[in-house]
Coordinates of C-alpha atoms and ligand atoms in Angstrom, one line a residue:
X47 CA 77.4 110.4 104.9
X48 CA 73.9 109.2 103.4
X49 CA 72.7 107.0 105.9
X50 CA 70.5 105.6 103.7
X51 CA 72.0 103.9 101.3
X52 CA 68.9 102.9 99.2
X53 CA 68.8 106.4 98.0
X54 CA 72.2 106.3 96.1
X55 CA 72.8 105.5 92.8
X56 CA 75.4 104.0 90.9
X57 CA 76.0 105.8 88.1
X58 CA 76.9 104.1 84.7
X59 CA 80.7 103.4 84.4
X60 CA 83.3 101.5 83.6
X61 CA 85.5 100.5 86.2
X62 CA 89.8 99.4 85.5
X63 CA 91.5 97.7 87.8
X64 CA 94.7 98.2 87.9
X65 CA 96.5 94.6 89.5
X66 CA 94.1 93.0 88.3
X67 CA 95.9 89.5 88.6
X68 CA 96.5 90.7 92.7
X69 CA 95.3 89.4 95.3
X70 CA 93.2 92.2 96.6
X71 CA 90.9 91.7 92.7
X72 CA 90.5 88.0 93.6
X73 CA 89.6 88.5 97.8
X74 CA 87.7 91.6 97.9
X75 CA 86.8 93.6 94.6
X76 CA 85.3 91.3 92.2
X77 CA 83.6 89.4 94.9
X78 CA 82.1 93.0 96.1
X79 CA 81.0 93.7 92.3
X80 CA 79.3 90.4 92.5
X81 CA 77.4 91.2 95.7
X82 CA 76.7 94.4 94.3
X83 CA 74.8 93.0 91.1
X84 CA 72.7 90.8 92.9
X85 CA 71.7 92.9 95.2
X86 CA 70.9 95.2 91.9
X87 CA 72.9 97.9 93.1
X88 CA 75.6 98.1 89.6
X89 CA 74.7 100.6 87.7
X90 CA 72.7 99.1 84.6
X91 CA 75.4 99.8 82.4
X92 CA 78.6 98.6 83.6
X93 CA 82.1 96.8 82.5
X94 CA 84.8 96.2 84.3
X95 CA 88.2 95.6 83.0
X96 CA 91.3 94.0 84.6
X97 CA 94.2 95.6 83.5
X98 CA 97.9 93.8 84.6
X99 CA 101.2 92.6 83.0
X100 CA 100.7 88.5 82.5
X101 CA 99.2 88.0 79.3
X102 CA 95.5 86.4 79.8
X103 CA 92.3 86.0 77.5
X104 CA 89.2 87.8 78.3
X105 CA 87.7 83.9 79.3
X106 CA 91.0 83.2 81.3
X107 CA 90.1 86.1 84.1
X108 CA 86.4 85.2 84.1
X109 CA 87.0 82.0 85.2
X110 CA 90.0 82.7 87.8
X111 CA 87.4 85.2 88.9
X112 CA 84.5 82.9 89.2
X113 CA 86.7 80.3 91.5
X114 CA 87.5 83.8 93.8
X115 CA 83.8 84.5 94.0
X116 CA 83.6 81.2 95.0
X117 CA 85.9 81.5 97.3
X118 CA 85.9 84.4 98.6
X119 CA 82.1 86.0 98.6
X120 CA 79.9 86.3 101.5
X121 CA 77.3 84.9 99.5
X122 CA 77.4 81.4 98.3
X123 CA 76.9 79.4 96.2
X124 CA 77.9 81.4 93.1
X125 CA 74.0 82.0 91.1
X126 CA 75.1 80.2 88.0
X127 CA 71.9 82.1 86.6
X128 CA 73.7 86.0 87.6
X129 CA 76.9 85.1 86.8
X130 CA 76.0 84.4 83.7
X131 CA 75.7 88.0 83.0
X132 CA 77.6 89.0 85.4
X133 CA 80.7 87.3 83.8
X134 CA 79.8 89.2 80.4
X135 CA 80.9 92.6 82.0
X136 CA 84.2 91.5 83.0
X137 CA 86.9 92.2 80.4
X138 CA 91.2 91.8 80.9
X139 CA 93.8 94.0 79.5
X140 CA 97.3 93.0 79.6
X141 CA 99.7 96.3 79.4
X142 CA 102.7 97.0 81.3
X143 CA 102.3 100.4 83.7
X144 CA 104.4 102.2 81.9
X145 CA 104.1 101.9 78.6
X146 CA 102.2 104.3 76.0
X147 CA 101.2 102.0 73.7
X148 CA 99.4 99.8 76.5
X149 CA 97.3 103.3 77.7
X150 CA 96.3 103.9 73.6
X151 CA 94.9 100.4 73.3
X152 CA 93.2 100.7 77.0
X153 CA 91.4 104.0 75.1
X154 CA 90.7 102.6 72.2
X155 CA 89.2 99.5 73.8
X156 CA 87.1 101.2 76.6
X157 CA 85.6 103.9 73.8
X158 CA 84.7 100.5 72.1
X159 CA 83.1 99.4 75.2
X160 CA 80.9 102.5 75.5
X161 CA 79.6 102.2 72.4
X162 CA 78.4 98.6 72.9
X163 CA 77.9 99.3 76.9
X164 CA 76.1 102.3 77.1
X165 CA 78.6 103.3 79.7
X166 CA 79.2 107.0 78.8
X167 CA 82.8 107.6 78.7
X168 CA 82.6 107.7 83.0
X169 CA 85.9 105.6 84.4
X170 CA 86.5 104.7 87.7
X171 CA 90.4 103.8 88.1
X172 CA 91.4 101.5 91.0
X173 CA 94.7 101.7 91.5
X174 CA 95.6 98.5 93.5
X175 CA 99.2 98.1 92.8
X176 CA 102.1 99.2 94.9
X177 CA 101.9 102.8 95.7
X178 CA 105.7 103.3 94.3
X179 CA 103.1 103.2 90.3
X180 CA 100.6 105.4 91.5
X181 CA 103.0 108.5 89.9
X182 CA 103.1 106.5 86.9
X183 CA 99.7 105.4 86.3
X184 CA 98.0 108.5 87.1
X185 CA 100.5 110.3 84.7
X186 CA 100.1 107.6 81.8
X187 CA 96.3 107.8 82.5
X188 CA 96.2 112.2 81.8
X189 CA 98.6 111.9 78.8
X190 CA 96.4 109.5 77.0
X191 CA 93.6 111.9 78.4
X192 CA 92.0 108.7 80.4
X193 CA 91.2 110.5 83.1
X194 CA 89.2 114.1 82.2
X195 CA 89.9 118.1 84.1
X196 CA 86.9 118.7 86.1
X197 CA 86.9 122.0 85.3
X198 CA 86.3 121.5 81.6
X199 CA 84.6 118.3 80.3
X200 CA 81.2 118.3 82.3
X201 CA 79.7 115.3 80.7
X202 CA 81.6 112.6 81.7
X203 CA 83.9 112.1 85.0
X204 CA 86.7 110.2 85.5
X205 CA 87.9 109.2 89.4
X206 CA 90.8 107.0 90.9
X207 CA 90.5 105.0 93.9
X208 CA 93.5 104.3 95.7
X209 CA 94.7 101.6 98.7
X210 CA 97.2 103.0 101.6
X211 CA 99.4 103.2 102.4
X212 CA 99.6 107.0 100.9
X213 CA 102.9 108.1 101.7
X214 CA 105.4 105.9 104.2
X215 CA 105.5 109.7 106.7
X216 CA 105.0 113.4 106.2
X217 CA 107.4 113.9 103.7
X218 CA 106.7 110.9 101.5
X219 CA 102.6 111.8 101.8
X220 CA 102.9 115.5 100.7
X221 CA 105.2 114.2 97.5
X222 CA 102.4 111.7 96.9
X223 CA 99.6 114.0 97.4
X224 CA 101.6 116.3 94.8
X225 CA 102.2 113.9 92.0
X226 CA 98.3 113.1 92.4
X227 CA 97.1 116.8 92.1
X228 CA 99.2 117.6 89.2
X229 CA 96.7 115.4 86.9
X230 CA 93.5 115.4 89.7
X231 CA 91.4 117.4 91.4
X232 CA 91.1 116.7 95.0
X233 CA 87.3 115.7 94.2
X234 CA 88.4 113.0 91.7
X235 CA 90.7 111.2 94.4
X236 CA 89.5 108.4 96.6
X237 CA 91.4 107.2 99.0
X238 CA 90.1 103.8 100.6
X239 CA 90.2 103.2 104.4
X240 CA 88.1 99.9 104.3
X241 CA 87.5 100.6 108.0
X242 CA 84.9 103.7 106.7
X243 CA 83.2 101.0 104.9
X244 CA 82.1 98.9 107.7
X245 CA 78.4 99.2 109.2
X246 CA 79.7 99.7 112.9
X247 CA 82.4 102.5 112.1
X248 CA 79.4 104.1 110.0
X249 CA 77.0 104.0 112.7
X250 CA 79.2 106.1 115.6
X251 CA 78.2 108.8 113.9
X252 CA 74.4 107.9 114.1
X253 CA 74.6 106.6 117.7
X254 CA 76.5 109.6 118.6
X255 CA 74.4 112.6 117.0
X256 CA 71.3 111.1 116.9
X257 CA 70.9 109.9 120.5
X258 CA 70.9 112.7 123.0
X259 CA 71.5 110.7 125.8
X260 CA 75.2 109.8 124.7
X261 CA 76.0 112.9 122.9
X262 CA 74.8 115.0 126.2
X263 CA 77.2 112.9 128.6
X264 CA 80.2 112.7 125.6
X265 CA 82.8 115.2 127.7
X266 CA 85.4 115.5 129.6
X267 CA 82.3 116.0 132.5
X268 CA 81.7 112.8 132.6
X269 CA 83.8 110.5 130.3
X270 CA 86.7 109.3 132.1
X271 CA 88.9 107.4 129.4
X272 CA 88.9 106.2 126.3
X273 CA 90.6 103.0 125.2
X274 CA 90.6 102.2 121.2
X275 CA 91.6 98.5 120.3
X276 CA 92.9 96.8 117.0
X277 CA 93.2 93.7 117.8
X278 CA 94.0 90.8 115.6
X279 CA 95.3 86.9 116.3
X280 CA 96.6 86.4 113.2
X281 CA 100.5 87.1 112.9
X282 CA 101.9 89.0 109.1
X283 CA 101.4 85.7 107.1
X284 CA 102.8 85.9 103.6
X285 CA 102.9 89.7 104.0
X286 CA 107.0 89.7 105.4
X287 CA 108.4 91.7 103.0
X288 CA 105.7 94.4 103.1
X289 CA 105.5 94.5 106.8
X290 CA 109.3 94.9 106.8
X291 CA 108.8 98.1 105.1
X292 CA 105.6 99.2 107.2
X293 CA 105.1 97.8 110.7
X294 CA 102.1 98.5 112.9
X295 CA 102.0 102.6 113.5
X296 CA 102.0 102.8 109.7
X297 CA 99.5 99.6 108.8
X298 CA 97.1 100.2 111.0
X299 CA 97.5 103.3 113.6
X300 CA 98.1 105.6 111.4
X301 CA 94.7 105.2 109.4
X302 CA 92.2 102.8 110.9
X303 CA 93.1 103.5 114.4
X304 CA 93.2 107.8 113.6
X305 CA 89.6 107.5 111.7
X306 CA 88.0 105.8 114.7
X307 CA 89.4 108.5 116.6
X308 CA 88.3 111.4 115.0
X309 CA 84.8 109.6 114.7
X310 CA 84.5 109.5 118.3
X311 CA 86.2 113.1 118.9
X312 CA 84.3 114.8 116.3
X313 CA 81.9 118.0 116.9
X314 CA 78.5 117.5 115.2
X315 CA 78.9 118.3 111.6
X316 CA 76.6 121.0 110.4
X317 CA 75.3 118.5 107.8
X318 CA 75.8 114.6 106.8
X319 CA 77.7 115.9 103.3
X320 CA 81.7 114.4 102.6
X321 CA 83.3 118.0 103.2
X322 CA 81.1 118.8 106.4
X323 CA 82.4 115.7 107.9
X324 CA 86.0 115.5 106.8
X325 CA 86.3 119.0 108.2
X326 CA 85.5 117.9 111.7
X327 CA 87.8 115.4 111.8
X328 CA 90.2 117.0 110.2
X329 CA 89.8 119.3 113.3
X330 CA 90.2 116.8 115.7
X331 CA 93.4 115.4 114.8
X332 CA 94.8 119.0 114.8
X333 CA 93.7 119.6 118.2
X334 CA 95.7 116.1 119.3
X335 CA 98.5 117.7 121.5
X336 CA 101.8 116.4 119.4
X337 CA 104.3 114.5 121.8
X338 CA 107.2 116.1 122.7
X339 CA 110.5 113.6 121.6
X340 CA 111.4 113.6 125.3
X341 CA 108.4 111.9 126.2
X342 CA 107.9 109.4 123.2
X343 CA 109.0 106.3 125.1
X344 CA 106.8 107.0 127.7
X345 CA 103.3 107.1 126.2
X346 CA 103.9 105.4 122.8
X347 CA 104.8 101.6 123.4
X348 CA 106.1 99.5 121.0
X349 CA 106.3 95.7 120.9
X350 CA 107.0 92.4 118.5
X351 CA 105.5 88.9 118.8
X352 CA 107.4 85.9 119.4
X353 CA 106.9 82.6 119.6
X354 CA 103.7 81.9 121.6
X355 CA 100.1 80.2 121.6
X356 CA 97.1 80.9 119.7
X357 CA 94.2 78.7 120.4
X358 CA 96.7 76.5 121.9
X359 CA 98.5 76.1 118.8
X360 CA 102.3 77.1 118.7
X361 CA 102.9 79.6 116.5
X362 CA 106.3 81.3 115.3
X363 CA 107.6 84.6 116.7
X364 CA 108.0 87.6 113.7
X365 CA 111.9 86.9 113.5
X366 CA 110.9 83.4 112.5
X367 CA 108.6 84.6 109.8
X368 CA 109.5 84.1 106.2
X369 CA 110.7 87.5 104.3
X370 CA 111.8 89.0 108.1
X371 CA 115.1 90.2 108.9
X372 CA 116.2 87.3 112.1
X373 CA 117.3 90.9 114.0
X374 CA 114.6 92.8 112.7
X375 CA 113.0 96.1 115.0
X376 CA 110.0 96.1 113.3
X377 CA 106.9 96.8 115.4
X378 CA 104.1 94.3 115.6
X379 CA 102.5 96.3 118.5
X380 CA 101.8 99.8 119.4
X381 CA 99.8 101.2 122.7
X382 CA 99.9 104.9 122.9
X383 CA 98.4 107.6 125.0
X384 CA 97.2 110.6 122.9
X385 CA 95.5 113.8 124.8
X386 CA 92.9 116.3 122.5
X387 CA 93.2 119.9 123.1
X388 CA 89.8 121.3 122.9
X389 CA 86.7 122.2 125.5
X390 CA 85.5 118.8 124.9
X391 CA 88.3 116.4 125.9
X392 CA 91.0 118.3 127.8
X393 CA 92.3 115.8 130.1
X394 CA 90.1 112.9 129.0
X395 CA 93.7 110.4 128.1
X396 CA 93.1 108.5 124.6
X397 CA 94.6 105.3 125.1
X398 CA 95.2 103.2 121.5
X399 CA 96.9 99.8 121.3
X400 CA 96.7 97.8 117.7
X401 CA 98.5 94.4 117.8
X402 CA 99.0 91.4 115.8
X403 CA 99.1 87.8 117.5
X404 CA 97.1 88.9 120.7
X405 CA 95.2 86.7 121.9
X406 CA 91.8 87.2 120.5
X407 CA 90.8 89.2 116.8
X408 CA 88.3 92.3 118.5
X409 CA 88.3 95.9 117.0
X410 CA 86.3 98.0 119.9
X411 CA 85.8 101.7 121.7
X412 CA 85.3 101.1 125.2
X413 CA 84.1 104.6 126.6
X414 CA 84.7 104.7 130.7
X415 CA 82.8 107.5 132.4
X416 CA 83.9 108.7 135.5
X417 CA 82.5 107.3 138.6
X418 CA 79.7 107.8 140.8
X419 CA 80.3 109.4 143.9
X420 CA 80.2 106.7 146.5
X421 CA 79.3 108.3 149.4
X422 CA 75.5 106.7 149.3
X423 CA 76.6 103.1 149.3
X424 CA 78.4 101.5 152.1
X425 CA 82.3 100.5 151.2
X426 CA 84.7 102.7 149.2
X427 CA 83.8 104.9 146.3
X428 CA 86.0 102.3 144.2
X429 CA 83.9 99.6 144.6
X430 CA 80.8 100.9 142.6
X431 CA 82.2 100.1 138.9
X432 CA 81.9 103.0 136.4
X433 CA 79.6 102.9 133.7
X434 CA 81.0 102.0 130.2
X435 CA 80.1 102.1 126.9
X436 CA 81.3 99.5 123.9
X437 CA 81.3 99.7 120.4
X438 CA 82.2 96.4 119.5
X439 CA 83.0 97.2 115.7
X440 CA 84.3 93.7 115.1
X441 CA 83.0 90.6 115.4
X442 CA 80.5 90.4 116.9
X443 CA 79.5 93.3 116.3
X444 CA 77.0 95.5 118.6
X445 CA 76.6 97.9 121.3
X446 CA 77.3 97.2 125.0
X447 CA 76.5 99.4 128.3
X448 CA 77.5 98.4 131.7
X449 CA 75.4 99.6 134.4
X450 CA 75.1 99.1 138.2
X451 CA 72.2 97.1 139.6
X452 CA 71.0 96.1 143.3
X453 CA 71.6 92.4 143.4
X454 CA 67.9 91.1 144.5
X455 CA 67.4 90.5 148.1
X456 CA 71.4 91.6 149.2
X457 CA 71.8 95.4 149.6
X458 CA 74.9 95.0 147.2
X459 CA 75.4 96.8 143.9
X460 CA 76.7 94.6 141.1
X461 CA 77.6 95.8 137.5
X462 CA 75.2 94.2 134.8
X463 CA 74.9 94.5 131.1
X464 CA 72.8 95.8 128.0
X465 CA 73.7 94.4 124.9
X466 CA 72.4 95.3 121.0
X467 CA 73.5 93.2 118.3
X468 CA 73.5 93.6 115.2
X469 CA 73.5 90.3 114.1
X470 CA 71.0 88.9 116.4
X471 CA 68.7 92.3 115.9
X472 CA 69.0 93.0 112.1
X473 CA 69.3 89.6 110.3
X474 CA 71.3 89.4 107.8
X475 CA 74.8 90.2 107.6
X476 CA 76.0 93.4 106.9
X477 CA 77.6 94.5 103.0
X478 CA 81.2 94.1 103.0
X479 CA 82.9 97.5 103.1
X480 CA 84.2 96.8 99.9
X481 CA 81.0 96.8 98.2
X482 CA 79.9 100.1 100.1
X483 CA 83.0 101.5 99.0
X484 CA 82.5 100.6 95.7
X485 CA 79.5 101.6 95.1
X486 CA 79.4 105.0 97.1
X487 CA 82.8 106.0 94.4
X488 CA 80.7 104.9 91.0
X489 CA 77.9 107.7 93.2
X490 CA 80.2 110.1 93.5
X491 CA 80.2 110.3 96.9
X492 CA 83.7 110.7 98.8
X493 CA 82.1 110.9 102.6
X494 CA 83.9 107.6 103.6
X495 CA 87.1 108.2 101.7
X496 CA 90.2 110.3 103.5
X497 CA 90.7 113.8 102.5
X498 CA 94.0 114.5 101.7
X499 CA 94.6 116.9 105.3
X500 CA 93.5 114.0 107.3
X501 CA 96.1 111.7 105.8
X502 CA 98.9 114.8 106.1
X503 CA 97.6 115.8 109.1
X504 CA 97.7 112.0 110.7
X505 CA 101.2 111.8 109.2
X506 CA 102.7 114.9 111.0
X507 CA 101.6 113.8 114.2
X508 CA 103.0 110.1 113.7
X509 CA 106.4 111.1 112.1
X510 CA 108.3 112.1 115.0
X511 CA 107.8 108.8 116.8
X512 CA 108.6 106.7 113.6
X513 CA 111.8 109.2 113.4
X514 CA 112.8 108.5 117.3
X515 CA 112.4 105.2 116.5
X516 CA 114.8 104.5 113.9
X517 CA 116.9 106.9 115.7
X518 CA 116.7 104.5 119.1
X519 CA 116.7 100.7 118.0
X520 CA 114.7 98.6 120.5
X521 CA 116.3 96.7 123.3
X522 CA 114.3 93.8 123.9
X523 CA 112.7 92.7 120.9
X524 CA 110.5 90.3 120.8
X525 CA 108.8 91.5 124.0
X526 CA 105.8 90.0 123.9
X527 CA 105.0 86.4 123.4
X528 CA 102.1 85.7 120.6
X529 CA 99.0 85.0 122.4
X530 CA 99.1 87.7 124.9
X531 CA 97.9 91.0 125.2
X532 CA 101.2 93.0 124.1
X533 CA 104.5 94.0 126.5
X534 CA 104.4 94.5 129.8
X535 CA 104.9 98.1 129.4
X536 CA 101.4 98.8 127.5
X537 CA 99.8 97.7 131.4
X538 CA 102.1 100.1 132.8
X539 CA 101.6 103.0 130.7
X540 CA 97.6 103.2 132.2
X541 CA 99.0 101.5 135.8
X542 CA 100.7 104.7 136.3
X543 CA 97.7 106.6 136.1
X544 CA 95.5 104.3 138.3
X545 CA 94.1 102.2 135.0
X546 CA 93.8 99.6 133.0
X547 CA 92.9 98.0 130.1
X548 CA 89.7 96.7 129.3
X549 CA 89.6 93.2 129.6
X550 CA 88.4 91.8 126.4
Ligands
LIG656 C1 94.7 96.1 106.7 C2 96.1 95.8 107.2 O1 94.6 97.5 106.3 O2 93.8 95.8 107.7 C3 96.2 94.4 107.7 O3 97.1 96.1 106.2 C4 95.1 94.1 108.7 O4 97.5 94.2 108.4 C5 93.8 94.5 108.1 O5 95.1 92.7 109.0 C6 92.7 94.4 109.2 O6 91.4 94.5 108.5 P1 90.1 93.9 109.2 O7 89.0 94.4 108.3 O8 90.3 92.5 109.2 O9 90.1 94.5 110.6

């Protein structure tokens, strides 16, 4: 990872989405390409072209896209001045995904565009379609020799980026990660975890490695816990049919949730570079101690909203949402324990829960050392509060660390609080991770994309428990009501070992 970002350079490109007409294009990527131009960070020679199945003109997309900047961007107004320009490098292409003739014309037209572009024959392909095309595309894109083989054309590159999910389990991810490698090099994949794009999962590895203090204390010496949440108050919305298909181990613990892990696991890499890192974590999730099947339903809790409260408003339960099976046994909730098997965290639990409806929208690391001994201070060693370390990764995003303090003129001890954030201390708010993402793939640089053995790695862990889990149907669904922090059974599962969760 290049911490500083000023230093890296876009390199002239054209970039095709594919989907262009989706809704990913109208929330995320063309507002990011817009962010990145006025912060003058697209390369100087640049086009991007939308490629999808409705028929559209060239001044068609443009505007639909310049209502989603408007919309959509974390800057705003739109400049009228930039977009002027900006606007001029956006191009459509209307093609079904699997036909020939589509690909020819999409060659013929972007050679065109290099000549009047200056934009080299380099192509960045975004893939953001449903993963069942990405065999199709890629293979479409090396017959009409779209995308290049590393090994013999040297002055131009070609690169795909792709959106999970990659692969539905083990099985389903190696196939993937086979039909990719037939027409890529591992090097020309990029596979985007938009969590590796924000600013606070980016900085655990500075806080960690370049702050003795922490990294000194980050053991199984003196950390007690660890407790990862996804939180999130908003319920599956439109997304019924895809959630139907996924549910939360695959949307969100089997990526998000695993890269914050291995973050915080990781040993030092020997340098910042993509491989030195990715081989660390990598590591990490091979030391996690798999979970035997007769033990599943004890450390890996699963849940579903129902009806319930958010902000006092009533909301409807997962059943009731639209494109949901009324009897479905789809998870909404997951709260696992996970246990690393290496010198550093043997016997330090990982607890993870990632829900949707709770009660409040917080993505954190709360890292609980062990106690003090309490011997010094009058009452039970219990009542002197551990220390504990947040990363609040969103909102609000910052740093936290609870301490104790002598309460003035008592002789009591009473935990108090240091707090960084980032918004307060920097300014301005942080790039999207789109735009990082973006930007760091036109570079070259795959650091905050997942290698292809952390995704099959992750999967071969996780499969078992999705397996037991079809294989033994839920009793109780829903089991939590929206608006609270999950089932019952998530408190118990750190009850029984003498903790809790953090209250957020
Ligand atoms: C996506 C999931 O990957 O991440 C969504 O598919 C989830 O279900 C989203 O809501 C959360 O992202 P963020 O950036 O809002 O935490």
């Amino acid at each position: 990872m290049d911490v500083n970002r000023s230093t890296k350079i876009a390199e002239s490109c054209i970039l095709v989405i594919f989907g262009a007409t989706g809704d990913l294009t109208a929330r995320k990527l063309v507002p990011a390409l817009y962010n990145l131009a006025r912060e003058g960070l697209l390369p100087a020679h640049f086009a991007c072209v939308g490629f999808a199945r409705r028929p559209k003109s060239n001044e068609d997309f443009r505007n639909e896209m310049l209502e989603a900047v408007n919309n959509f961007s974390r800057s705003k107004p739109v400049d009228q001045q930039l977009w002027k320009t900006f606007k001029e490098q956006l191009y459509y292409h209307q093609s079904e995904f699997h036909e020939d003739e589509g690909y020819e014309r999409l060659n013929a037209f972007l050679h065109q565009l290099d000549s009047q572009m200056g934009t080299k024959g380099n192509r960045v392909f975004y893939l953001s379609v449903q993963p069942s095309y990405f065999p199709t595309i890629v293979e479409k894109l090396s017959q009409h020799h779209l995308i290049y083989p590393v090994d013999s054309v040297k002055d131009k590159w070609s690169r795909i980026i792709i959106e999970k999910p990659f692969g539905r389990d083990f099985e389903s991810a190696k196939q993937l990660q086979q039909d990719l490698i037939k027409h890529l090099d591992e090097s020309q994949i990029y596979r985007i975890d938009h969590y590796l794009g924000k600013e606070t999962v980016q900085n655990l590895l500075v806080l960690r490695f370049s702050n003795p203090i922490f990294e000194s204390v980050w053991n199984n010496r003196h950390i007690d816990n660890i407790q990862i949440t996804v939180g999130e108050e908003i319920g599956i919305g439109t997304r019924g049919r895809f959630w139907e298909e996924a549910g939360m181990l695959r949307d969100i613990v089997q990526n998000h949730m695993m890269q914050l892990l291995t973050l915080v696991a990781m040993e030092p890499p020997t340098n910042l570079g993509a491989n030195a890192i990715r081989d660390e974590k990598v590591k990490v999730l091979e030391s996690i101690r798999p979970i035997p099947l007769h033990s599943i339903d004890e450390v890996v809790i699963r849940g579903q909203y129902g009806p319930g409260f958010i902000n006092g408003e009533p909301v409807k339960g997962y059943r009731q949402e639209e494109n949901v099976n009324p009897e479905s046994n789809i998870e909404t909730f997951v709260a696992m324990q996970l246990s690393i098997d290496n010198w550093r965290w043997v016997d330090v639990p990982f607890y993870l829960r990632a829900g949707k409806r709770l009660p409040k929208r917080a993505t954190e690391i709360a890292i609980t050392f062990k106690r003090a001994p309490g011997y010094l201070f009058e009452g039970a060693a219990s009542q002197i509060d551990p220390n504990v370390l947040v990363i609040r990764i969103q909102p609000d995003e910052g740093v936290s660390l609870k301490f104790n303090c002598k309460v003035p003129a008592l002789d009591t001890v009473q935990p108090v609080k240091m707090d960084f954030r980032y918004g307060s201390y920097f300014g301005s708010a942080p790039p999207e991770a789109y735009e990082r993402l973006i930007c760091d793939c036109m570079a070259g640089d795959n650091t905050l994309f997942a290698r292809d053995d952390e995704v099959i790695t992750s999967w071969k862990l996780l499969t078992p428990i999705l397996e037991h889990w079809e294989a033994t149907p839920p009793k109780e669904f829903p089991n939590y009501a929206s608006g609270t922090w999950g089932p019952e059974e998530a408190e118990s599962l750190l009850q029984r070992q003498g903790r809790h969760w953090r209250l957020i």
